[in-house]
PDB file of C-alpha atoms and ligand atoms in Angstrom:
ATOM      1  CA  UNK A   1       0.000   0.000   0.000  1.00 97.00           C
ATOM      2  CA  UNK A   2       1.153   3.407  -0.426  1.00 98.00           C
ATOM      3  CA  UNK A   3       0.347   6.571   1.189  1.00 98.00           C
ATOM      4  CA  UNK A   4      -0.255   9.961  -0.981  1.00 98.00           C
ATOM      5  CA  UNK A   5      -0.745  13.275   0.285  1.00 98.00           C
ATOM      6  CA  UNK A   6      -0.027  14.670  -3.018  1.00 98.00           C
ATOM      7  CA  UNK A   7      -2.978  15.566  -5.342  1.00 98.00           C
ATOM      8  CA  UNK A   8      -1.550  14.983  -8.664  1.00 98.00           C
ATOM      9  CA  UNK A   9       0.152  12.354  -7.743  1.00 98.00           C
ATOM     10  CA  UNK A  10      -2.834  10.833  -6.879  1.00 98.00           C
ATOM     11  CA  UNK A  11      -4.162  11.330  -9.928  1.00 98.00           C
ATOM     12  CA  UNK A  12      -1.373  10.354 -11.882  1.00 97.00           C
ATOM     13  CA  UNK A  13      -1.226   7.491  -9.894  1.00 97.00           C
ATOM     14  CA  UNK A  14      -5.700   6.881 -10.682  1.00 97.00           C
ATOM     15  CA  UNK A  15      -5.322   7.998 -14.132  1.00 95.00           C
ATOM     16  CA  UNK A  16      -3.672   4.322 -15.672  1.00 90.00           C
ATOM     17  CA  UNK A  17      -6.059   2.250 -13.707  1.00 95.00           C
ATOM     18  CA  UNK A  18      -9.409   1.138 -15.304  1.00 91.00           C
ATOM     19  CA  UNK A  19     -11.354  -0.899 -12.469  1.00 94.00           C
ATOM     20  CA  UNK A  20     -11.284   1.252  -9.059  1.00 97.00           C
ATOM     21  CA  UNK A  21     -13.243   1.291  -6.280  1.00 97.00           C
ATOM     22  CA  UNK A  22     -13.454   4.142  -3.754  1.00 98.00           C
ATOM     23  CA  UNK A  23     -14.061   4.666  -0.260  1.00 98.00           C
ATOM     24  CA  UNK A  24     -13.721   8.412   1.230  1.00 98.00           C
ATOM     25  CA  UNK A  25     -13.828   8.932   4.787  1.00 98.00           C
ATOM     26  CA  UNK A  26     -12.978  10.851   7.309  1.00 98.00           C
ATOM     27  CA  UNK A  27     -10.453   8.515   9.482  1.00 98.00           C
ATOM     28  CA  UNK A  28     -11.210   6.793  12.948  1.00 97.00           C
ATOM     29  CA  UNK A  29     -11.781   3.537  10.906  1.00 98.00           C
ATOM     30  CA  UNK A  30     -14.292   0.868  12.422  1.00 97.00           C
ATOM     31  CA  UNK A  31     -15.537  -1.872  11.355  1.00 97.00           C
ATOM     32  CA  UNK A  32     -18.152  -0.385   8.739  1.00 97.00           C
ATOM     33  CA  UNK A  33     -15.591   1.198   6.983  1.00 98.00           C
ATOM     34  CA  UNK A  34     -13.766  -2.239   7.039  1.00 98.00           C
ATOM     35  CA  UNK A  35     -16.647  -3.687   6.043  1.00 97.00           C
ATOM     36  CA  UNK A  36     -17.006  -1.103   2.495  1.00 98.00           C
ATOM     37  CA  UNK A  37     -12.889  -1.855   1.989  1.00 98.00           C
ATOM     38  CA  UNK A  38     -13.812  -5.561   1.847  1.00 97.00           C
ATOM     39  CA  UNK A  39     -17.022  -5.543  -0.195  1.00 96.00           C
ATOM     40  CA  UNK A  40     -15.078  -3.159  -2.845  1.00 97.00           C
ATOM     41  CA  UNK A  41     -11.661  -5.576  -3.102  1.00 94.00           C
ATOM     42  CA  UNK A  42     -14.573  -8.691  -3.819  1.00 93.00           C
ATOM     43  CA  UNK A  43     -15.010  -6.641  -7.204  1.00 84.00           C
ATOM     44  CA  UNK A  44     -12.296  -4.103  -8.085  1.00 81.00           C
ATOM     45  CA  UNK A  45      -8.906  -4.234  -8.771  1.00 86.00           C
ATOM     46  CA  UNK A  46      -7.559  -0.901  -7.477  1.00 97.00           C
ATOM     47  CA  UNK A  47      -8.797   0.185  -4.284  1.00 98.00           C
ATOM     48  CA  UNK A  48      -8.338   4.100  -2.632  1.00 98.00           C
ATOM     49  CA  UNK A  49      -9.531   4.866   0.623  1.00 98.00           C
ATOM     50  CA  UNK A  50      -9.221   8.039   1.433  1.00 98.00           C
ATOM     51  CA  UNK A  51      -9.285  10.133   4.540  1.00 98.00           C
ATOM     52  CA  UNK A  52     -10.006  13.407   5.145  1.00 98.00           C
ATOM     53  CA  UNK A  53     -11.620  15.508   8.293  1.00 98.00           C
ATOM     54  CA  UNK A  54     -13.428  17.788   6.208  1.00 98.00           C
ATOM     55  CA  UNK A  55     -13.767  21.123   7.941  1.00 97.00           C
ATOM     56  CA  UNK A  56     -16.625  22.423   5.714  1.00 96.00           C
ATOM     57  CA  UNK A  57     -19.117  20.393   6.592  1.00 97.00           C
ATOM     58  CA  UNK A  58     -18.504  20.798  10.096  1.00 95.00           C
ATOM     59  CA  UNK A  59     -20.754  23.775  11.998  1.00 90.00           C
ATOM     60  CA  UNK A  60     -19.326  25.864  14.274  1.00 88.00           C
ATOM     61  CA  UNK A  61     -20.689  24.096  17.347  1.00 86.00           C
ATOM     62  CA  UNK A  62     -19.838  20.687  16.461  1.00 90.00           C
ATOM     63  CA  UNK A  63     -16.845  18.630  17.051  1.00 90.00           C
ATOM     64  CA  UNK A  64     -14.372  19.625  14.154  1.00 95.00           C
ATOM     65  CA  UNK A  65     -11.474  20.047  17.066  1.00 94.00           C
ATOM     66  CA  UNK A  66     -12.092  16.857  18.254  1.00 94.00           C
ATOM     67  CA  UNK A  67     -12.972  15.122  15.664  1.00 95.00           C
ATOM     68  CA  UNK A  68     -11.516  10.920  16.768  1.00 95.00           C
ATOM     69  CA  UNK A  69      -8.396  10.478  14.431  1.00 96.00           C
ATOM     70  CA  UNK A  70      -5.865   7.468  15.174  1.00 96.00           C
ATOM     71  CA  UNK A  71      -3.993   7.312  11.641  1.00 97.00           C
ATOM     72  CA  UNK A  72      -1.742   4.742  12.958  1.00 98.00           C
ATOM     73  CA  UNK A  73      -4.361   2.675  13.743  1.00 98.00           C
ATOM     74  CA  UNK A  74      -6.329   3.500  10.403  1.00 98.00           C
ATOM     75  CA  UNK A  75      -2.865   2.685   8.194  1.00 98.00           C
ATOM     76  CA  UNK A  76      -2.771  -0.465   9.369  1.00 98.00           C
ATOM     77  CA  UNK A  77      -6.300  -1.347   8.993  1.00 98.00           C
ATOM     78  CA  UNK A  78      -5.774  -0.191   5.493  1.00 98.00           C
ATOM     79  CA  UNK A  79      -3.106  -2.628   5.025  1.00 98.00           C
ATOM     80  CA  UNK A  80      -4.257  -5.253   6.409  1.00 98.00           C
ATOM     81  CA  UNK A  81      -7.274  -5.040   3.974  1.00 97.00           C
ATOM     82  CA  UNK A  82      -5.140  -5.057   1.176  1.00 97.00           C
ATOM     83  CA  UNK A  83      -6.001  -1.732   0.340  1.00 98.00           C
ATOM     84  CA  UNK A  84      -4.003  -0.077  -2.751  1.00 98.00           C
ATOM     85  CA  UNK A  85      -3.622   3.796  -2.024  1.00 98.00           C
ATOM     86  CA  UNK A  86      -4.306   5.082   1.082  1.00 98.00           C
ATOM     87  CA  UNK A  87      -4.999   9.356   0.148  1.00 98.00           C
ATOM     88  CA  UNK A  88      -4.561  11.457   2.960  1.00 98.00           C
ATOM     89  CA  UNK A  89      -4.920  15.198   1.428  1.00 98.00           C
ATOM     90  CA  UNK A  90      -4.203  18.588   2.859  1.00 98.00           C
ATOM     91  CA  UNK A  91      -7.274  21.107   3.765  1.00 97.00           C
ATOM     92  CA  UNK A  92      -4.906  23.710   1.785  1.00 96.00           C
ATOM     93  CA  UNK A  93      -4.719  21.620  -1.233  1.00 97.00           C
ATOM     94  CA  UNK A  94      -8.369  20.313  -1.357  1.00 98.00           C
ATOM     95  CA  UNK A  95      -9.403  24.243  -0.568  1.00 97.00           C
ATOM     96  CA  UNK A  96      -8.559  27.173  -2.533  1.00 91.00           C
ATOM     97  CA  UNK A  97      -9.566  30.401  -1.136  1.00 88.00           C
ATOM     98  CA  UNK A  98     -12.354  31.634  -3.704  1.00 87.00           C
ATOM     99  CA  UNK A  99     -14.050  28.620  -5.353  1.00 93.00           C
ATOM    100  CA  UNK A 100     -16.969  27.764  -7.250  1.00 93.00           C
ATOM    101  CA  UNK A 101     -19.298  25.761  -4.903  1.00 94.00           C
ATOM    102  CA  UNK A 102     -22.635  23.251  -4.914  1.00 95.00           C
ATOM    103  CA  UNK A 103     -24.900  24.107  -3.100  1.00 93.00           C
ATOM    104  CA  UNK A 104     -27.301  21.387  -1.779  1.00 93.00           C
ATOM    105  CA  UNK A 105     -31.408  20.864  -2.896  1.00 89.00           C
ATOM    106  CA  UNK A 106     -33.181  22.773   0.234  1.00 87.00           C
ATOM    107  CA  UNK A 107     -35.517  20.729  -0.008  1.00 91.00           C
ATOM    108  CA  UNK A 108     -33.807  17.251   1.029  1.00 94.00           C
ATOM    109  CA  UNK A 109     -30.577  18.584   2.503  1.00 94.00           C
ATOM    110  CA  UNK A 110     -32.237  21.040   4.799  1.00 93.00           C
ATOM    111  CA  UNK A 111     -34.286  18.375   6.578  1.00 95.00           C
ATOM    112  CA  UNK A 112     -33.773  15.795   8.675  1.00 96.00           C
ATOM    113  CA  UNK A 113     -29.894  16.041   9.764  1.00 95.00           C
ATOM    114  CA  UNK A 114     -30.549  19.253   7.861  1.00 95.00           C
ATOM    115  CA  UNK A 115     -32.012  20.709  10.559  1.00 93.00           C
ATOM    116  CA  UNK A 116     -29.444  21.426  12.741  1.00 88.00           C
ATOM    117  CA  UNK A 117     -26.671  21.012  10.435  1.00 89.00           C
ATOM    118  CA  UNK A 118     -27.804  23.572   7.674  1.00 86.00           C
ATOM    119  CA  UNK A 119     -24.483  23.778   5.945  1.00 92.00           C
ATOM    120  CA  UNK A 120     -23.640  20.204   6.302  1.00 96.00           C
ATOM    121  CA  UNK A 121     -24.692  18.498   3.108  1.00 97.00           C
ATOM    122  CA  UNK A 122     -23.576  21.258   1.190  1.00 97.00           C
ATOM    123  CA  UNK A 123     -19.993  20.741   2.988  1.00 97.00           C
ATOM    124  CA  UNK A 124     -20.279  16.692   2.223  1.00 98.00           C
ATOM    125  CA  UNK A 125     -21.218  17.407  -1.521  1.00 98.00           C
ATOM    126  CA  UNK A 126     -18.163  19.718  -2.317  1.00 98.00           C
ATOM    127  CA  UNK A 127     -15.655  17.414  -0.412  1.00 98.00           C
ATOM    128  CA  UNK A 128     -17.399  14.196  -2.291  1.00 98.00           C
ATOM    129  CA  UNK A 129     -17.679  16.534  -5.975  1.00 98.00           C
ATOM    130  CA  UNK A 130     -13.746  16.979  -5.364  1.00 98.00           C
ATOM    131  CA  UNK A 131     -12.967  13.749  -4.288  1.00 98.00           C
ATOM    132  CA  UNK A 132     -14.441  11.975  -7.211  1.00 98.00           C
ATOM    133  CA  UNK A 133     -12.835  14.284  -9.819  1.00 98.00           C
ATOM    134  CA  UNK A 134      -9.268  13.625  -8.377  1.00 98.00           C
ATOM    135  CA  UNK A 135      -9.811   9.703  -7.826  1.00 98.00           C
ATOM    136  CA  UNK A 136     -11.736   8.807 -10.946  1.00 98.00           C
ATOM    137  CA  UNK A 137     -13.380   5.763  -9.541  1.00 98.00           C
ATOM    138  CA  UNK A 138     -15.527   3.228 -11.287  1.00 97.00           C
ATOM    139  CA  UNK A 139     -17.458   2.591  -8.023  1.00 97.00           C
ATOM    140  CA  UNK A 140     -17.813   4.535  -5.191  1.00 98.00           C
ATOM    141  CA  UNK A 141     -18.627   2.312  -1.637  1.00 98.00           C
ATOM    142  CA  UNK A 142     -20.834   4.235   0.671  1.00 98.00           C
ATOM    143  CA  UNK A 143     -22.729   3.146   3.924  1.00 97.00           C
ATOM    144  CA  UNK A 144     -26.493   3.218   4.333  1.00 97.00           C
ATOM    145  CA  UNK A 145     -26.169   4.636   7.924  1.00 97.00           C
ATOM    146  CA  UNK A 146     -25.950   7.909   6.133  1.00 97.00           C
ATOM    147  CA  UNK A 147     -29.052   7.432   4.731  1.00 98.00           C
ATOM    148  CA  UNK A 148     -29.495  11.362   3.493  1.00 98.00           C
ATOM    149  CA  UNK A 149     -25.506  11.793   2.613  1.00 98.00           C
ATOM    150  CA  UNK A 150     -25.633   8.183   0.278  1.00 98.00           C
ATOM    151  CA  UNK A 151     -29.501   9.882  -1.504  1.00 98.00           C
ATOM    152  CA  UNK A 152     -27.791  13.270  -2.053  1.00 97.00           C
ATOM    153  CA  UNK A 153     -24.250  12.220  -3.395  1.00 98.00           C
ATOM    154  CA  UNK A 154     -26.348   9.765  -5.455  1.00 98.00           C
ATOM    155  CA  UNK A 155     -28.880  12.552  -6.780  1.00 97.00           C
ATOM    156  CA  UNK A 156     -25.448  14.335  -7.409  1.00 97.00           C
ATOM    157  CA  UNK A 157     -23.866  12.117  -9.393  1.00 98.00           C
ATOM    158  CA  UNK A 158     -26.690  11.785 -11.515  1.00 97.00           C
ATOM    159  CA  UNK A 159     -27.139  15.570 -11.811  1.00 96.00           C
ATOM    160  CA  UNK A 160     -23.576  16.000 -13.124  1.00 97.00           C
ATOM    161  CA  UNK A 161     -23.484  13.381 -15.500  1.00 98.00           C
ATOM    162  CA  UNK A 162     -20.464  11.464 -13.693  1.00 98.00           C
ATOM    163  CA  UNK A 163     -19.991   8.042 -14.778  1.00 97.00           C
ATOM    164  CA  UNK A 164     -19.793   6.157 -11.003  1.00 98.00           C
ATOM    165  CA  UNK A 165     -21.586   4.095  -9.760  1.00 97.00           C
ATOM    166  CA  UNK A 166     -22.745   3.721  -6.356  1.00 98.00           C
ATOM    167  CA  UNK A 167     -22.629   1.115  -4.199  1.00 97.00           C
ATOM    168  CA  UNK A 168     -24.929   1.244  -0.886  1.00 97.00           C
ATOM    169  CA  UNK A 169     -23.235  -0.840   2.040  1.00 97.00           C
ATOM    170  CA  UNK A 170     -25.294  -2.384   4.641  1.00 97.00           C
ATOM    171  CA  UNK A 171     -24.299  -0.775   8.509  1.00 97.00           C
ATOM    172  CA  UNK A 172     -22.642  -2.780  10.628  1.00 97.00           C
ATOM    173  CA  UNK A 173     -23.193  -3.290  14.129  1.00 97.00           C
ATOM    174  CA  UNK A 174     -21.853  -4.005  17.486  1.00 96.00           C
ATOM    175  CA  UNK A 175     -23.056  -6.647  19.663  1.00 95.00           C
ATOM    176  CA  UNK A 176     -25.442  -4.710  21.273  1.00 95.00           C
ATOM    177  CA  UNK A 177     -26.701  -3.477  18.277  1.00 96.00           C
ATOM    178  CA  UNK A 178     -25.290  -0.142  18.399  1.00 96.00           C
ATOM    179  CA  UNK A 179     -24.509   1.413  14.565  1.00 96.00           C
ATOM    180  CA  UNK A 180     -20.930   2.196  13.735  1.00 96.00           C
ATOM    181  CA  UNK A 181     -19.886   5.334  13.808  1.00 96.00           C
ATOM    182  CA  UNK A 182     -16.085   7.119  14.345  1.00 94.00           C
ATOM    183  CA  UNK A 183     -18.216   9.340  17.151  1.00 93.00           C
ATOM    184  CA  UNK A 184     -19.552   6.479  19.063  1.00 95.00           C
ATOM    185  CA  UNK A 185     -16.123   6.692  21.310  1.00 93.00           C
ATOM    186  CA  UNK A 186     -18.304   9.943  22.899  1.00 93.00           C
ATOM    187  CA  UNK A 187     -20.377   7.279  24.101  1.00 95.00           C
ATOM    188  CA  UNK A 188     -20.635   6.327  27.764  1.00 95.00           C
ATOM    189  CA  UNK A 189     -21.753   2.479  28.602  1.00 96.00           C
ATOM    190  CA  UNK A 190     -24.640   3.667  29.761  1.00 95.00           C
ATOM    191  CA  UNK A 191     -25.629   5.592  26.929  1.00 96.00           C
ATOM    192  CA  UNK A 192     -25.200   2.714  25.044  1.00 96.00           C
ATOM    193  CA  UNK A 193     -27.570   0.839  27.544  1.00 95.00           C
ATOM    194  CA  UNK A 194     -30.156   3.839  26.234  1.00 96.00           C
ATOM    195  CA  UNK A 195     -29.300   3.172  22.887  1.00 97.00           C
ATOM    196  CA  UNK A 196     -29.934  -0.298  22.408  1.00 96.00           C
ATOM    197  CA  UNK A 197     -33.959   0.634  22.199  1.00 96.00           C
ATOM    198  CA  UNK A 198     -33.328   2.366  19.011  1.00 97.00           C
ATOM    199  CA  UNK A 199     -32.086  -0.821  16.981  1.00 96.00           C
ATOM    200  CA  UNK A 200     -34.413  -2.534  18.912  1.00 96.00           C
ATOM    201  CA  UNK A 201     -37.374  -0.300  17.843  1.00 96.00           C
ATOM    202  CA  UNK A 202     -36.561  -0.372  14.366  1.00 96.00           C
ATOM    203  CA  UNK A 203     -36.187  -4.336  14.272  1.00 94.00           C
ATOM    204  CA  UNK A 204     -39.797  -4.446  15.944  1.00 92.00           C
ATOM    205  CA  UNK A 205     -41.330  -2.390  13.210  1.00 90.00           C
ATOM    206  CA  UNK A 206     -39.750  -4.142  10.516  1.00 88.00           C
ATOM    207  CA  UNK A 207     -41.067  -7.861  11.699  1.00 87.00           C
ATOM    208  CA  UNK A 208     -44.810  -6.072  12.069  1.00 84.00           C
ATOM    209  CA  UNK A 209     -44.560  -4.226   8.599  1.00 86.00           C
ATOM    210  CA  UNK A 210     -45.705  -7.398   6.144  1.00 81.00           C
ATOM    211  CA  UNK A 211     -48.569  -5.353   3.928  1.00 77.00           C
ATOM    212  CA  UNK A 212     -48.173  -1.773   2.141  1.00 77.00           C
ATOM    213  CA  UNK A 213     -50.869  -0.997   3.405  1.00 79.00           C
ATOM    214  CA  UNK A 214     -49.252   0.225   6.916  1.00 87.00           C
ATOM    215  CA  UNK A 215     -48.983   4.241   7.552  1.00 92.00           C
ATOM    216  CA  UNK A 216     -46.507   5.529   8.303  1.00 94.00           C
ATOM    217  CA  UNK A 217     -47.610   8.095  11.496  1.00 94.00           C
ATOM    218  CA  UNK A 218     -48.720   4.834  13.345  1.00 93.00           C
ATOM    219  CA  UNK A 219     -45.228   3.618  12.827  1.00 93.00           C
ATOM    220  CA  UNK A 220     -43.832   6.281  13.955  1.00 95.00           C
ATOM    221  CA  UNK A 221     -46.105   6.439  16.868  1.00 95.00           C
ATOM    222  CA  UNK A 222     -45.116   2.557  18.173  1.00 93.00           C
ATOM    223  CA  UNK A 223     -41.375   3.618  17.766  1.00 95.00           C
ATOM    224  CA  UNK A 224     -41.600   6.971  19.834  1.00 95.00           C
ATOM    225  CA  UNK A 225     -43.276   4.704  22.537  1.00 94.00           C
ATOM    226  CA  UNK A 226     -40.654   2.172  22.501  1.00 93.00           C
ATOM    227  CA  UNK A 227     -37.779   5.337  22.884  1.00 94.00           C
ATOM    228  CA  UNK A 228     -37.892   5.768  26.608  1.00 89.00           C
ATOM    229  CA  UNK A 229     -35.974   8.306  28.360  1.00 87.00           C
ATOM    230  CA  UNK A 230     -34.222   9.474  24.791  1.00 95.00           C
ATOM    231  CA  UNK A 231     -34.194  12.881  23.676  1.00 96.00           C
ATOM    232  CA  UNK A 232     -35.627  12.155  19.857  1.00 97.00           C
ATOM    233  CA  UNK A 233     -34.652  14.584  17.348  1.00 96.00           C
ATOM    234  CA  UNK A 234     -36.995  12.971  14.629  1.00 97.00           C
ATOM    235  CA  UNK A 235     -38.497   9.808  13.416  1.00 97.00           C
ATOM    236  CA  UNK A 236     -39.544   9.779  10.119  1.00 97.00           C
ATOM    237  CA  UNK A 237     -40.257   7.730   7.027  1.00 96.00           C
ATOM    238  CA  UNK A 238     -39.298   8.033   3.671  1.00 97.00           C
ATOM    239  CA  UNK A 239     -39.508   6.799   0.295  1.00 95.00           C
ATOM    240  CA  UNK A 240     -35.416   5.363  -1.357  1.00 95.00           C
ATOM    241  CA  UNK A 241     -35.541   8.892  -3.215  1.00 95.00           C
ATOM    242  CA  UNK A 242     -36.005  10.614   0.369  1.00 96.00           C
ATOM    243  CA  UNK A 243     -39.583  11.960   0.140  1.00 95.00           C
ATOM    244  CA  UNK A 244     -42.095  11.368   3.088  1.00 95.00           C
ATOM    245  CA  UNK A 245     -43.815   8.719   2.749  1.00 94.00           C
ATOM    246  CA  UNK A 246     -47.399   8.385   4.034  1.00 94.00           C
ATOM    247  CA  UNK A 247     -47.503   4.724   3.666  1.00 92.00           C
ATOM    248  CA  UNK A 248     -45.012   1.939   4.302  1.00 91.00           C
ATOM    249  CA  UNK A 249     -43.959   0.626   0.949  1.00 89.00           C
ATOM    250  CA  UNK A 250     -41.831  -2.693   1.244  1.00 87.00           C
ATOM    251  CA  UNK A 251     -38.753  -2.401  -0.596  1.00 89.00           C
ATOM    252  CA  UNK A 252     -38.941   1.488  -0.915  1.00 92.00           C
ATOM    253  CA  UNK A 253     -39.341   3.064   2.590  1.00 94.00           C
ATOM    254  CA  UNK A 254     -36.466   3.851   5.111  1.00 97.00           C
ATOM    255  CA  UNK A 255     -36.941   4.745   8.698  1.00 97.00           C
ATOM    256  CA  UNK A 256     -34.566   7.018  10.243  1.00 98.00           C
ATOM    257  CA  UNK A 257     -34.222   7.735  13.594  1.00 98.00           C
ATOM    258  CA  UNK A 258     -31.762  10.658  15.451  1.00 97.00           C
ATOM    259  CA  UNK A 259     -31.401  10.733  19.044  1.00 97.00           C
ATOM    260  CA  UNK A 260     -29.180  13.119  20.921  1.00 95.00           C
ATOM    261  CA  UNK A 261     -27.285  11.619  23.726  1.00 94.00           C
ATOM    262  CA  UNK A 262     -24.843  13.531  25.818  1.00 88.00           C
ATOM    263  CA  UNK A 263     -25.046  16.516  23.420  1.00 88.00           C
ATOM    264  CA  UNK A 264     -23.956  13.487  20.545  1.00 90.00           C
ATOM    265  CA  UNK A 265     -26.187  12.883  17.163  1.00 92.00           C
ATOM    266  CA  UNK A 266     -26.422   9.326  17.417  1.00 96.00           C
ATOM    267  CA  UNK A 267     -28.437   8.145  14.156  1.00 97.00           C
ATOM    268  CA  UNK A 268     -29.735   4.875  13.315  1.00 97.00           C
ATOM    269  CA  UNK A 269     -32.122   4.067  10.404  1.00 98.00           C
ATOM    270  CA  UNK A 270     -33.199   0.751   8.579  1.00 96.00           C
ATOM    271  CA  UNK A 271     -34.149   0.476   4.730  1.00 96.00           C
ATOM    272  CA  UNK A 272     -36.999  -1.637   3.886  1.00 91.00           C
TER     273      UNK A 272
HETATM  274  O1  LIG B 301     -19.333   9.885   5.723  1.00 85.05           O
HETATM  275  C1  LIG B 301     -18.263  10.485   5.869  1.00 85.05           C
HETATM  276  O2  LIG B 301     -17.332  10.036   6.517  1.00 85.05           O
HETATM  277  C2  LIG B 301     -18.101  11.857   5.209  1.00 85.05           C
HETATM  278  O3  LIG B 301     -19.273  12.575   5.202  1.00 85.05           O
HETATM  279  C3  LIG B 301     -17.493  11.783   3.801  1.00 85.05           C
HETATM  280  C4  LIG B 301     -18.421  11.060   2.828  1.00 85.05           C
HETATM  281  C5  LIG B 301     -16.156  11.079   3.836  1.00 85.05           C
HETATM  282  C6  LIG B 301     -17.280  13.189   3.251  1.00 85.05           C
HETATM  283  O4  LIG B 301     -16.412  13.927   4.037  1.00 85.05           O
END
């Protein structure tokens, strides 16, 4: 494996290979990410993780300063999955001072994690936009616990005509059902103790969904009562394309939940 700060010599590097898969993210590596490096190497030939704390989608009273990093830790869990390049850019070389930008859809970037995190998507769809134009990749590996990030970098790629396709990982979990995340080491045990309803909840509904014919406010209303003593920042149900759905639709509804816990987003969701 070998390490590149350097952006064009990451793409001179990308430029001669024909079958790459890509994973970006922002260090702390867990098992999910482990999880995307694996399912890409099953198919690809040339893999690039990359890893990079992207201040701009960071707001000003979240954790940008503390954001986990261990890059020992993450090198060799790059290695040991046989990953190819490792890209570690600079914020000075992925930033220039005055810059074109994207700006996110209001109306799906602006809800849900939106909400209290109105720059963030637009922060995620530059870094993502840049990322993809230095790495080339055929296939680009993203988790389904960011339900909203993997809809809107898909809606982007389609809306700039980019040639990658997108492939949505299942999360991964820890024994107690907990979703992987790089912020979960915020978590106390005993916040994880509170926690464990939310999987829980969302397991529960999916068993008792069998019919389209289920709405969704009821199903939201049997998971709010099964969320005791959490501070819920929403429940809601959508269709795969992100738009409310009244009804339940088997094979195109996801449920998200987001629960803050010790002043930490903790989100959880499950696609149906
Ligand atoms: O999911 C993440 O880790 C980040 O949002 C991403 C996609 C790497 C962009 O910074």
């Amino acid at each position: 494996m070998i390490i590149v700060n350097d952006i064009e010599q990451i793409q001179n590097i990308c430029r001669d290979k024909s079958n790459k898969g890509f994973i970006p993210t922002m260090g702390a590596l867990h098992k999910g990410h482990i999880s995307l490096i694996q399912k890409s190497r099953l198919n690809l030939d040339f893999i690039i993780v990359s890893i990079f704390i992207n201040p701009a989608q960071f707001s000003e009273n979240e954790d940008l300063d503390k954001y986990p990093q261990n890059a020992k830790n993450d090198i060799k869990i790059c290695q040991d999955n046989k990953v190819d390049v490792l890209f570690m850019p600079l914020a000075k070389d992925i930033y220039q001072d005055y810059e074109p930008k994207i700006i996110s859809d209001k109306i799906d970037a602006y809800k849900l994690e939106g909400i209290n995190r109105p720059s963030h998507f637009d922060g995620v769809l530059n870094v993502v936009m840049k990322l993809l134009n230095i790495i080339t990749p055929n296939k680009l590996y993203l988790g389904k616990k960011d339900a909203q990030q993997i809809i809107l970098i898909e809606k982007m790629i389609k809306s700039f005509f980019l040639n990658i396709n997108v492939i949505r990982c299942e999360s991964i979990r820890d024994d107690d059902g907990i979703a992987m995340s790089s912020r979960n080491i915020y978590l106390s045990k005993n916040d994880r103790m509170k926690l464990m309803q939310v999987n829980k909840a969302l397991q529960k509904c999916k068993n008792k969904i069998t019919n389209n014919k289920t709405k969704s406010d009821i199903i939201i209303e049997e998971i709010r009562n099964n969320l005791i003593k959490l501070e819920i920042n929403y429940i809601s149900i959508v269709n795969h394309k992100l738009k409310q759905a009244k009804y339940t639709i088997i094979s195109d509804t996801i449920i998200l939940i987001s629960v803050n816990i010790n002043n930490t987003n903790y989100i959880d969701n499950i696609w149906l």
